[in-house]
Coordinates of C-alpha atoms and ligand atoms in Angstrom, one line a residue:
Chain A
M3 CA -43.2 -3.6 -9.7
F4 CA -39.7 -4.5 -9.4
K5 CA -40.6 -8.0 -10.4
G6 CA -42.1 -6.4 -13.5
I7 CA -39.0 -4.6 -14.1
Y8 CA -36.9 -7.7 -13.6
N9 CA -38.9 -9.7 -15.9
W10 CA -39.0 -7.2 -18.5
I11 CA -35.1 -7.2 -18.6
D12 CA -34.6 -10.9 -18.0
E13 CA -36.9 -11.7 -21.0
R14 CA -34.5 -9.4 -23.2
L15 CA -31.1 -10.2 -21.8
D16 CA -31.8 -13.6 -19.9
I17 CA -29.8 -12.3 -16.7
T18 CA -31.2 -15.0 -14.4
P19 CA -28.6 -17.8 -15.0
M20 CA -25.9 -15.3 -14.6
W21 CA -26.6 -14.3 -11.0
R22 CA -28.2 -17.8 -10.1
D23 CA -25.0 -19.3 -10.8
V24 CA -23.2 -17.1 -8.5
A25 CA -25.8 -17.2 -5.7
D26 CA -26.8 -20.8 -5.7
H27 CA -23.6 -22.6 -4.7
E28 CA -23.2 -24.3 -1.5
V29 CA -20.6 -23.7 1.3
P30 CA -19.3 -26.8 2.2
E31 CA -19.1 -27.8 6.0
H32 CA -15.4 -28.1 6.1
V33 CA -14.9 -24.6 5.1
N34 CA -17.5 -23.0 7.4
P35 CA -16.1 -21.6 10.6
A36 CA -19.6 -22.1 12.2
H37 CA -19.3 -25.6 12.1
H38 CA -15.5 -26.1 12.4
F39 CA -13.6 -23.0 14.0
S40 CA -10.4 -24.0 12.4
A41 CA -12.1 -23.4 9.1
F42 CA -11.5 -19.7 9.6
V43 CA -8.3 -20.3 7.5
Y44 CA -10.6 -20.6 4.4
C45 CA -11.9 -16.8 5.1
F46 CA -8.4 -15.4 4.2
G47 CA -9.3 -15.0 0.5
G48 CA -12.5 -13.3 1.2
L49 CA -11.0 -11.0 3.5
T50 CA -8.2 -10.2 1.1
F51 CA -10.9 -9.4 -1.5
F52 CA -12.7 -7.3 1.2
I53 CA -9.7 -5.1 1.9
T54 CA -8.9 -5.0 -1.9
V55 CA -12.4 -3.4 -2.2
I56 CA -11.6 -1.0 0.4
Q57 CA -8.3 -0.1 -1.3
I58 CA -10.0 0.6 -4.5
L59 CA -12.7 2.7 -3.0
S60 CA -10.4 4.8 -0.8
G61 CA -7.9 5.2 -3.7
M62 CA -10.6 6.5 -5.8
F63 CA -11.4 9.1 -3.1
L64 CA -7.7 9.9 -2.7
T65 CA -7.5 10.8 -6.4
M66 CA -10.0 13.6 -6.0
Y67 CA -7.2 15.4 -4.1
Y68 CA -4.1 14.0 -5.0
V69 CA -2.0 15.8 -7.8
P70 CA 0.6 13.8 -9.6
D71 CA 3.5 16.4 -10.0
I72 CA 6.5 17.0 -7.9
I73 CA 5.4 20.6 -6.9
N74 CA 2.1 19.8 -5.7
A75 CA 1.9 16.2 -4.9
Y76 CA 3.4 16.6 -1.2
A77 CA 1.2 19.6 -0.7
S78 CA -1.9 18.0 -1.8
V79 CA -1.4 14.9 0.4
D80 CA -0.7 17.3 3.4
Y81 CA -3.9 19.1 2.5
L82 CA -5.8 16.0 2.4
Q83 CA -4.4 14.8 5.5
H84 CA -5.1 18.0 7.6
K85 CA -7.8 20.1 5.9
V86 CA -10.4 17.9 3.9
A87 CA -13.1 16.6 5.9
F88 CA -12.5 12.9 6.9
G89 CA -9.4 13.2 4.5
A90 CA -7.2 11.6 7.4
I91 CA -9.6 8.6 7.6
V92 CA -9.5 7.9 3.8
R93 CA -5.8 8.3 3.6
G94 CA -5.4 6.4 6.7
M95 CA -7.6 3.5 5.4
H96 CA -5.6 3.3 2.3
H97 CA -2.2 3.4 4.1
W98 CA -3.0 0.9 6.7
G99 CA -5.0 -1.1 4.2
A100 CA -2.0 -1.5 1.9
S101 CA -0.4 -3.4 4.8
L102 CA -3.4 -5.2 5.8
V103 CA -4.0 -6.6 2.2
I104 CA -0.5 -7.9 2.1
V105 CA -0.8 -9.7 5.4
M106 CA -4.2 -11.2 4.4
M107 CA -2.7 -12.4 1.0
F108 CA 0.3 -14.0 2.7
L109 CA -2.0 -15.8 5.0
H110 CA -4.3 -16.9 2.2
T111 CA -1.3 -18.1 0.4
L112 CA 0.0 -20.1 3.2
R113 CA -3.8 -21.5 3.6
V114 CA -3.7 -22.7 0.0
F115 CA -0.1 -23.9 0.4
F116 CA -0.5 -26.0 3.6
T117 CA -3.9 -27.5 2.6
G118 CA -2.2 -28.4 -0.8
S119 CA -5.0 -26.8 -2.6
Y120 CA -2.7 -25.7 -5.6
K121 CA -2.4 -29.4 -6.6
A122 CA -4.5 -30.6 -9.7
P123 CA -6.9 -29.5 -11.0
R124 CA -6.1 -26.1 -9.4
E125 CA -2.8 -25.4 -10.8
M126 CA -3.8 -22.7 -13.2
N127 CA -5.5 -20.8 -10.1
W128 CA -2.4 -21.0 -8.1
V129 CA -0.5 -19.5 -10.9
V130 CA -3.0 -16.6 -11.4
G131 CA -2.9 -16.3 -7.6
M132 CA 1.0 -15.7 -7.6
L133 CA 0.6 -13.3 -10.4
I134 CA -2.0 -11.3 -8.3
F135 CA 0.7 -11.5 -5.6
F136 CA 3.3 -9.9 -7.8
I137 CA 0.8 -7.2 -8.8
M138 CA 0.1 -6.4 -5.2
L139 CA 3.7 -6.0 -4.4
G140 CA 4.0 -3.7 -7.7
L141 CA 1.2 -1.6 -6.1
G142 CA 2.7 -1.2 -2.7
L143 CA 6.1 -0.1 -4.4
T144 CA 4.5 2.4 -6.7
G145 CA 2.3 3.6 -4.2
Y146 CA 5.1 4.3 -1.8
L147 CA 6.5 7.1 -3.8
L148 CA 3.2 9.2 -4.2
P149 CA 3.2 11.1 -1.0
W150 CA 6.5 12.5 -2.3
D151 CA 8.1 13.0 1.0
N152 CA 11.7 12.0 1.7
K153 CA 10.9 8.5 2.8
A154 CA 9.2 8.0 -0.7
Y155 CA 11.7 9.7 -2.5
F156 CA 14.9 7.6 -1.1
A157 CA 13.2 4.4 -0.9
T158 CA 12.4 4.7 -4.8
K159 CA 15.9 5.7 -5.3
V160 CA 17.1 2.4 -3.7
T161 CA 14.6 0.2 -5.7
L162 CA 15.8 1.8 -8.9
S163 CA 19.5 1.1 -8.0
I164 CA 18.5 -2.5 -7.2
A165 CA 16.6 -2.7 -10.6
E166 CA 19.7 -1.2 -12.5
S167 CA 22.0 -3.7 -11.2
V168 CA 20.2 -6.5 -13.0
P169 CA 22.6 -7.7 -15.7
Y170 CA 21.7 -6.7 -19.3
I171 CA 18.2 -5.8 -18.9
G172 CA 18.7 -3.8 -15.6
P173 CA 19.3 -0.3 -16.9
Y174 CA 16.5 -0.5 -19.4
I175 CA 14.1 -1.5 -16.8
A176 CA 15.4 1.2 -14.6
T177 CA 15.2 3.7 -17.3
L178 CA 11.6 2.5 -18.2
I179 CA 9.9 2.8 -14.9
N180 CA 12.1 5.9 -13.9
G181 CA 11.2 7.8 -17.2
G182 CA 14.7 9.3 -17.2
E183 CA 18.0 9.5 -15.5
V184 CA 17.0 10.7 -12.0
V185 CA 14.0 10.0 -9.7
G186 CA 11.9 13.2 -10.5
A187 CA 8.8 14.5 -12.3
Q188 CA 8.6 11.5 -14.8
T189 CA 9.0 9.0 -12.3
L190 CA 6.1 10.5 -10.2
T191 CA 3.8 10.4 -13.1
R192 CA 4.9 7.1 -14.2
F193 CA 4.4 5.6 -10.8
F194 CA 1.1 7.4 -10.5
A195 CA -0.1 5.9 -13.8
I196 CA 1.1 2.4 -12.9
H197 CA -0.5 2.7 -9.5
V198 CA -3.8 3.9 -10.5
F199 CA -4.4 2.5 -14.0
F200 CA -2.0 -0.4 -15.2
L201 CA -1.9 -2.4 -12.0
P202 CA -5.5 -2.3 -11.0
G203 CA -6.7 -3.1 -14.5
A204 CA -4.5 -6.1 -14.4
L205 CA -5.4 -6.9 -10.9
L206 CA -9.3 -6.8 -11.8
A207 CA -8.6 -9.1 -14.9
L208 CA -6.7 -11.5 -12.6
L209 CA -9.2 -11.4 -9.9
A210 CA -12.0 -12.1 -12.5
A211 CA -10.1 -15.2 -13.6
H212 CA -9.3 -16.3 -10.0
F213 CA -13.1 -16.1 -9.0
F214 CA -14.1 -17.8 -12.1
M215 CA -11.9 -20.8 -11.7
I216 CA -13.0 -21.1 -8.0
R217 CA -16.5 -21.1 -9.2
K218 CA -15.9 -23.8 -11.8
Q219 CA -13.7 -25.9 -9.8
G220 CA -15.3 -25.4 -6.3
I221 CA -13.4 -25.1 -3.3
S222 CA -10.9 -28.1 -2.5
G223 CA -12.4 -30.8 -0.5
P224 CA -11.6 -31.6 3.1
L225 CA -8.2 -33.0 3.9
Chain B
M11 CA -33.1 -11.9 -39.6
A12 CA -36.2 -11.9 -37.8
H13 CA -37.1 -15.4 -36.8
G14 CA -40.5 -14.8 -35.6
H15 CA -42.0 -17.2 -33.3
N16 CA -42.0 -20.3 -35.5
S17 CA -42.4 -23.2 -32.9
K18 CA -41.2 -25.7 -35.4
E19 CA -37.6 -24.0 -35.1
K20 CA -35.3 -25.7 -32.8
V21 CA -33.8 -22.3 -31.3
V22 CA -36.2 -19.4 -30.8
Y23 CA -34.8 -15.9 -30.2
V24 CA -36.2 -13.2 -28.7
G25 CA -37.0 -10.7 -31.3
D26 CA -34.3 -10.4 -33.8
S27 CA -31.5 -10.7 -31.1
R28 CA -29.3 -13.7 -30.3
I29 CA -31.0 -14.2 -26.9
V30 CA -32.7 -17.6 -26.9
K31 CA -36.3 -17.5 -25.8
R32 CA -36.4 -19.6 -22.8
N33 CA -39.0 -22.2 -22.4
A34 CA -37.4 -24.4 -19.9
S35 CA -35.7 -23.4 -16.7
N36 CA -32.2 -23.3 -17.2
I37 CA -31.6 -22.4 -13.4
P38 CA -29.2 -24.8 -11.7
A39 CA -30.1 -27.0 -9.0
D40 CA -30.0 -25.1 -5.7
Y41 CA -27.8 -26.0 -2.8
T42 CA -30.2 -28.4 -1.0
A43 CA -29.1 -31.0 -3.4
Y44 CA -25.9 -31.1 -1.7
P45 CA -25.2 -33.5 1.3
G46 CA -23.8 -32.4 4.6
K47 CA -24.4 -29.3 6.6
S48 CA -23.7 -26.9 3.6
E49 CA -25.5 -23.8 3.3
A50 CA -26.3 -21.4 0.6
F51 CA -23.5 -18.7 -0.2
I52 CA -26.1 -15.8 -0.8
P53 CA -27.6 -14.8 1.3
N54 CA -26.9 -17.0 4.5
F55 CA -23.2 -17.2 4.4
L56 CA -22.3 -13.8 3.0
L57 CA -24.6 -12.1 5.8
K58 CA -22.6 -13.9 8.5
E59 CA -19.3 -13.2 6.8
W60 CA -20.4 -9.6 6.4
M61 CA -21.1 -9.3 10.0
V62 CA -17.8 -10.3 11.1
G63 CA -16.4 -8.1 8.3
V64 CA -18.2 -5.3 9.8
V65 CA -16.7 -5.8 13.2
A66 CA -13.3 -6.1 11.5
L67 CA -14.0 -2.7 9.6
V68 CA -14.9 -0.7 12.7
G69 CA -11.6 -2.1 14.4
F70 CA -9.7 -0.9 11.3
L71 CA -11.5 2.5 11.4
V72 CA -10.4 3.0 15.1
L73 CA -6.8 2.1 14.1
T74 CA -6.8 4.7 11.3
I75 CA -8.1 7.3 13.8
A76 CA -5.7 6.5 16.5
H77 CA -2.8 6.3 14.1
P78 CA -3.0 8.6 11.3
A79 CA -1.1 7.8 8.1
P80 CA 2.5 9.2 8.4
L81 CA 3.7 12.0 6.3
G82 CA 7.3 13.3 6.5
F83 CA 8.8 16.5 4.8
Q84 CA 8.8 17.1 1.2
A85 CA 11.3 15.1 -0.9
D86 CA 14.5 16.9 -0.9
P87 CA 16.9 15.2 -3.7
T88 CA 19.9 16.9 -2.0
N89 CA 19.1 15.6 1.3
A90 CA 22.3 13.3 1.9
A91 CA 21.8 12.4 5.5
F92 CA 18.2 10.7 4.9
I93 CA 18.1 6.8 6.0
P94 CA 16.3 5.2 3.2
M95 CA 13.9 2.5 4.3
P96 CA 11.3 0.6 2.1
D97 CA 7.8 -0.6 3.2
W98 CA 7.9 -3.5 5.8
Y99 CA 7.3 -6.2 3.2
F100 CA 10.1 -5.5 1.2
L101 CA 12.6 -5.5 4.0
F102 CA 13.6 -9.0 3.9
M103 CA 14.8 -8.4 0.1
Y104 CA 16.6 -5.2 1.2
Q105 CA 18.3 -6.9 4.0
L106 CA 19.4 -9.9 1.7
L107 CA 21.2 -7.5 -0.5
K108 CA 23.3 -6.3 2.4
Y109 CA 25.1 -9.5 2.8
P110 CA 28.6 -10.2 0.9
Y111 CA 28.1 -13.1 -1.7
V112 CA 24.7 -11.5 -2.7
S113 CA 26.1 -7.9 -3.2
G114 CA 29.0 -6.2 -4.9
D115 CA 30.4 -8.4 -7.4
F116 CA 27.8 -11.1 -6.7
V117 CA 24.9 -8.7 -6.8
V118 CA 23.1 -10.8 -9.5
L119 CA 22.6 -13.6 -7.0
G120 CA 20.9 -11.4 -4.7
T121 CA 18.9 -9.5 -7.3
V122 CA 18.0 -12.2 -9.7
G123 CA 19.4 -15.5 -8.4
I124 CA 18.0 -16.0 -4.9
P125 CA 14.6 -14.0 -5.5
G126 CA 14.3 -15.7 -8.9
L127 CA 14.7 -19.0 -7.5
A128 CA 12.4 -18.6 -4.5
F129 CA 9.5 -16.8 -6.5
G130 CA 10.0 -19.0 -9.3
A131 CA 9.8 -22.0 -7.3
L132 CA 6.5 -20.5 -5.7
L133 CA 5.0 -19.7 -9.0
L134 CA 5.5 -23.1 -10.4
A135 CA 4.8 -25.1 -7.1
P136 CA 2.0 -27.0 -8.5
F137 CA 4.2 -28.3 -11.3
L138 CA 7.2 -29.1 -9.0
D139 CA 5.2 -30.7 -6.1
T140 CA 2.9 -33.0 -8.3
G141 CA 1.9 -35.7 -5.8
K142 CA -1.5 -36.6 -5.0
E143 CA -1.2 -35.9 -1.1
R144 CA -2.5 -32.6 0.0
R145 CA -1.9 -32.9 3.9
F146 CA 1.1 -30.8 4.8
Y147 CA 2.5 -33.2 7.2
R148 CA 2.8 -35.9 4.4
R149 CA 4.6 -33.6 2.1
P150 CA 7.9 -33.2 4.2
I151 CA 9.9 -31.6 1.5
A152 CA 7.5 -29.0 0.3
T153 CA 6.5 -28.1 3.9
S154 CA 10.0 -27.9 5.2
L155 CA 11.0 -25.5 2.4
M156 CA 8.2 -23.3 2.8
L157 CA 8.7 -23.3 6.6
L158 CA 12.3 -22.5 6.1
S159 CA 11.7 -19.7 3.7
L160 CA 9.2 -18.2 6.1
I161 CA 11.7 -18.2 8.9
A162 CA 14.5 -16.8 6.7
C163 CA 12.0 -13.9 5.6
I164 CA 10.9 -13.2 9.2
Y165 CA 14.5 -13.2 10.4
L166 CA 15.7 -10.9 7.6
T167 CA 13.0 -8.5 8.2
K168 CA 13.8 -8.3 11.8
V169 CA 17.4 -7.7 11.2
S170 CA 16.8 -5.1 8.9
W171 CA 14.2 -3.3 11.2
D172 CA 16.6 -3.4 14.2
H173 CA 19.5 -2.3 12.0
Y174 CA 17.3 0.8 11.1
Q175 CA 16.4 1.4 14.6
H176 CA 20.0 1.3 15.6
Q177 CA 20.9 3.8 12.7
L178 CA 18.3 6.3 14.0
E179 CA 19.8 6.0 17.5
V180 CA 23.4 6.5 16.3
T181 CA 22.7 9.4 14.1
N182 CA 20.4 10.8 16.5
T183 CA 17.6 11.0 14.1
I184 CA 13.9 11.1 14.7
P185 CA 11.9 9.9 11.8
E186 CA 10.5 12.8 10.0
H187 CA 6.8 11.8 10.4
I188 CA 7.2 11.7 14.2
L189 CA 9.3 15.0 14.1
R190 CA 6.3 16.6 12.3
E191 CA 3.8 15.4 14.6
E192 CA 5.9 16.8 17.5
Q193 CA 6.0 20.1 16.0
A194 CA 2.4 20.1 15.2
R195 CA 1.7 19.4 18.9
E196 CA 4.2 21.8 20.2
A197 CA 2.7 24.5 18.1
H198 CA -0.8 23.5 19.0
E199 CA 0.3 23.8 22.8
A200 CA 1.6 27.0 22.0
G201 CA -1.6 28.3 20.5
L202 CA 0.0 28.7 17.1
P203 CA -1.2 27.4 13.9
R204 CA 0.1 24.0 12.6
P205 CA 3.3 24.4 10.8
N206 CA 2.7 23.9 7.2
P207 CA 5.8 22.9 5.6
S208 CA 4.2 23.4 2.1
A209 CA 3.0 26.8 2.8
E210 CA 5.0 29.8 1.3
P211 CA 7.4 30.9 3.9
A212 CA 6.6 34.2 5.8
P213 CA 7.9 37.3 4.0
I214 CA 11.1 38.9 5.3
V215 CA 10.1 41.9 7.4
A216 CA 12.3 45.2 7.0
A217 CA 14.5 43.2 4.4
D218 CA 16.7 46.2 3.8
D219 CA 17.6 46.6 7.4
P220 CA 21.5 46.7 8.1
A221 CA 20.9 43.5 10.5
M222 CA 20.6 41.6 7.2
D223 CA 24.1 42.4 6.2
L224 CA 25.5 42.0 9.5
M225 CA 24.0 38.5 9.5
N226 CA 25.9 37.8 6.0
T227 CA 29.1 38.8 7.4
A228 CA 28.7 36.9 10.6
T229 CA 28.1 33.6 8.6
C230 CA 24.5 33.1 9.9
L231 CA 23.3 32.9 6.1
A232 CA 25.7 30.2 5.3
C233 CA 23.5 28.0 7.6
H234 CA 20.3 29.5 7.6
A235 CA 20.1 30.2 3.8
T236 CA 20.5 33.6 2.1
D237 CA 16.7 33.7 1.9
L238 CA 16.4 32.7 5.6
T239 CA 14.4 29.6 4.8
G240 CA 16.8 27.3 6.4
Q241 CA 18.7 24.3 5.1
G242 CA 19.8 20.9 6.4
N243 CA 19.8 20.9 10.0
A244 CA 19.4 24.8 10.6
P245 CA 15.8 26.0 10.8
G246 CA 14.4 28.7 8.7
L247 CA 14.4 32.1 10.4
R248 CA 11.4 33.6 8.8
G249 CA 8.5 34.2 11.2
I250 CA 10.8 33.5 14.2
G251 CA 9.4 36.3 16.1
D252 CA 6.2 34.3 16.4
K253 CA 8.1 32.0 18.6
L254 CA 11.1 33.6 20.1
S255 CA 11.3 37.0 21.9
H256 CA 14.2 39.4 21.5
E257 CA 15.9 38.2 24.7
E258 CA 15.5 34.5 23.7
I259 CA 17.2 35.2 20.4
A260 CA 20.0 37.1 21.7
E261 CA 20.5 34.2 24.3
I262 CA 20.6 31.7 21.4
I263 CA 23.0 33.7 19.3
T264 CA 25.2 34.4 22.3
N265 CA 25.4 30.9 23.6
G266 CA 24.3 28.6 20.9
T267 CA 22.7 25.4 21.4
D268 CA 23.5 21.7 21.9
N269 CA 22.2 21.0 18.3
G270 CA 24.5 22.6 16.1
M271 CA 23.7 26.3 16.6
P272 CA 27.3 27.6 17.3
A273 CA 27.9 30.4 20.1
F274 CA 28.8 33.9 18.8
A275 CA 29.6 35.4 22.2
D276 CA 33.3 35.9 20.9
R277 CA 32.6 36.7 17.3
L278 CA 30.1 39.4 17.5
S279 CA 29.7 42.3 20.1
A280 CA 26.7 42.6 22.4
E281 CA 25.4 45.4 20.3
E282 CA 25.7 43.7 17.2
I283 CA 24.0 40.5 18.8
D284 CA 21.4 42.9 20.2
Q285 CA 20.9 44.4 16.7
I286 CA 20.3 41.1 14.9
A287 CA 18.2 39.8 17.8
G288 CA 16.0 42.9 17.6
W289 CA 15.5 42.5 14.0
L290 CA 14.8 38.7 14.0
A291 CA 12.3 39.5 16.6
L292 CA 10.4 41.5 14.3
Q293 CA 10.1 38.6 11.9
K294 CA 6.4 37.7 12.5
T295 CA 4.1 36.0 10.1
S296 CA 1.2 38.6 11.1
A297 CA 3.5 41.7 10.7
E298 CA 2.6 43.8 7.7
Ligands
HEM319 C1 -6.1 -10.1 -4.2 C2 -5.8 -11.2 -3.9 C3 -6.5 -12.5 -3.8 C4 -7.9 -12.6 -3.6 C5 -8.8 -11.4 -3.4 C6 -8.1 -14.1 -3.3 C7 -9.5 -14.4 -3.3 C8 -9.7 -15.8 -3.0 C9 -10.9 -16.5 -2.6 C10 -12.1 -15.6 -2.1 C11 -10.8 -17.9 -2.6 C12 -11.8 -18.8 -2.1 C13 -11.2 -19.7 -1.1 C14 -10.7 -18.8 0.2 O1 -11.4 -17.7 0.6 O2 -9.7 -19.4 0.8 C15 -9.5 -18.3 -3.3 C16 -9.2 -19.5 -3.4 C17 -7.8 -19.7 -4.1 N1 -6.8 -18.9 -4.2 FE1 -6.8 -17.0 -4.0 N2 -7.1 -14.8 -3.7 C18 -6.1 -13.8 -3.8 C19 -4.6 -14.0 -3.8 C20 -4.1 -15.5 -4.1 C21 -2.8 -15.8 -4.0 C22 -1.8 -14.5 -4.0 C23 -2.8 -17.1 -4.3 C24 -1.5 -18.0 -4.3 C25 -0.6 -17.9 -5.1 C26 -3.9 -17.7 -4.4 C27 -4.3 -19.0 -4.8 C28 -5.7 -19.5 -4.7 C29 -6.1 -20.8 -4.9 C30 -5.1 -22.0 -5.6 C31 -7.5 -21.0 -4.6 C32 -8.3 -22.2 -4.6 C33 -8.0 -22.9 -3.2 C34 -9.2 -24.1 -2.8 O3 -9.9 -24.3 -3.8 O4 -9.1 -24.4 -1.8 N3 -4.8 -16.6 -4.3 N4 -8.8 -17.0 -3.5

């Protein structure tokens, strides 16, 4: 039955090469912790991806309750945390996951650095990786404001004053992300849009490039 | 542009589409062609990774249940006493900007100079370190620069965190999310509903009582706000009767507390205190 459906689709869309390309690649011995325990350092990229998926999923559930305006934002987070079934778990996963993903990404970056895997021919993938790194920091920065408690508010004020102190372009950057003169309603909606649409969109595009390049080039050889 | 199935054509399409009709297998050689103890990514390796991932996921869930995500009090732009604190992975930058020569007149160095240099070098690492050698112990410059930056980041983060703890101590501040948790626990132990900072404050009971005027002239309202919702350190007094009895309130007014509530023993007569305390004791959320 399923084979029939599969063949019918395959005949029309020729999908076999796509997934076979993903499925049929070997994991070499030197990166497989089952053969060399120290190869666990090669798992950090996969773990980063795993937690990124958790972040995206938990974030999607958070937006079901979160209201991005200064009157309701805090109350909606409070409601989610205390009243919604499993709300505390969903929010907890997104909150702690945000730190965990940074830790994993750090470790992954260090693995790539210390194994010299950024060298030719993988320069472009390293640069893409660093861009992912910046996007992740941006996600952390914008997400921090969203609960709209005092910690969120005053940390963002500090961030904006730091941005403002950059010469020449600083005031423009600050106004752009702030959406006005004070940290307020505009800032919250802007940070929300950046956190939920702009940065994840860029992240997914960069991740696609990252994985495409890994597939094309293969993992770097043993040292 | 239907091509039909003319077998003399080099490329045969499926119907009138651009999908090539396949006659030879274009499936890549599978992993068994590779030497060594390599194994298939799907499903063998991925399955093992998933099993490890599931264990990690359970640990992660236990963590989230044991430590709920923190939430303080709603942002109050007029709160001047709040100690700002970014998330931990920004602390090294935050701390860096506190040193002279990278702040004040030299802030450009702190906001653009040093981070720009560090992150710029990291971004362009493959073009700066172009040698063929990959082993880190044969690349002393790259390795030592990275280790130095790492140590610097860890050091700055630690200094920043210690400084924050110190500030909390000297200003006698409990972080708001902990304060809220404590209040919730106290309320729970006293059998009261969880204090909900985003709920509408309880209405004032008998608002036209002369006690309200008395509280105004006695300056209570200067601290506890004219609508009795509290401000700064002084708590709201609406619904206070849920928590404190007539006698307890009279005691607080007469003798004050260690945490900022002044004593009124010499400013108000015993009758006046009794009158205010009696009225405040009526302030119950459940009252009509
Ligand atoms: C969301 C963040 C990221 C994800 C999900 C991710 C994922 C991965 C995965 C699964 C691999 C395969 C090898 C491994 O697991 O170690 C990999 C390789 C690689 N990553 Fe990342 N990565 C991320 C961020 C970064 C960053 C921040 C950098 C560095 C700037 C980077 C640079 C590289 C390079 C150069 C490779 C090729 C390494 C080799 O062939 O040995 N990645 N990445």
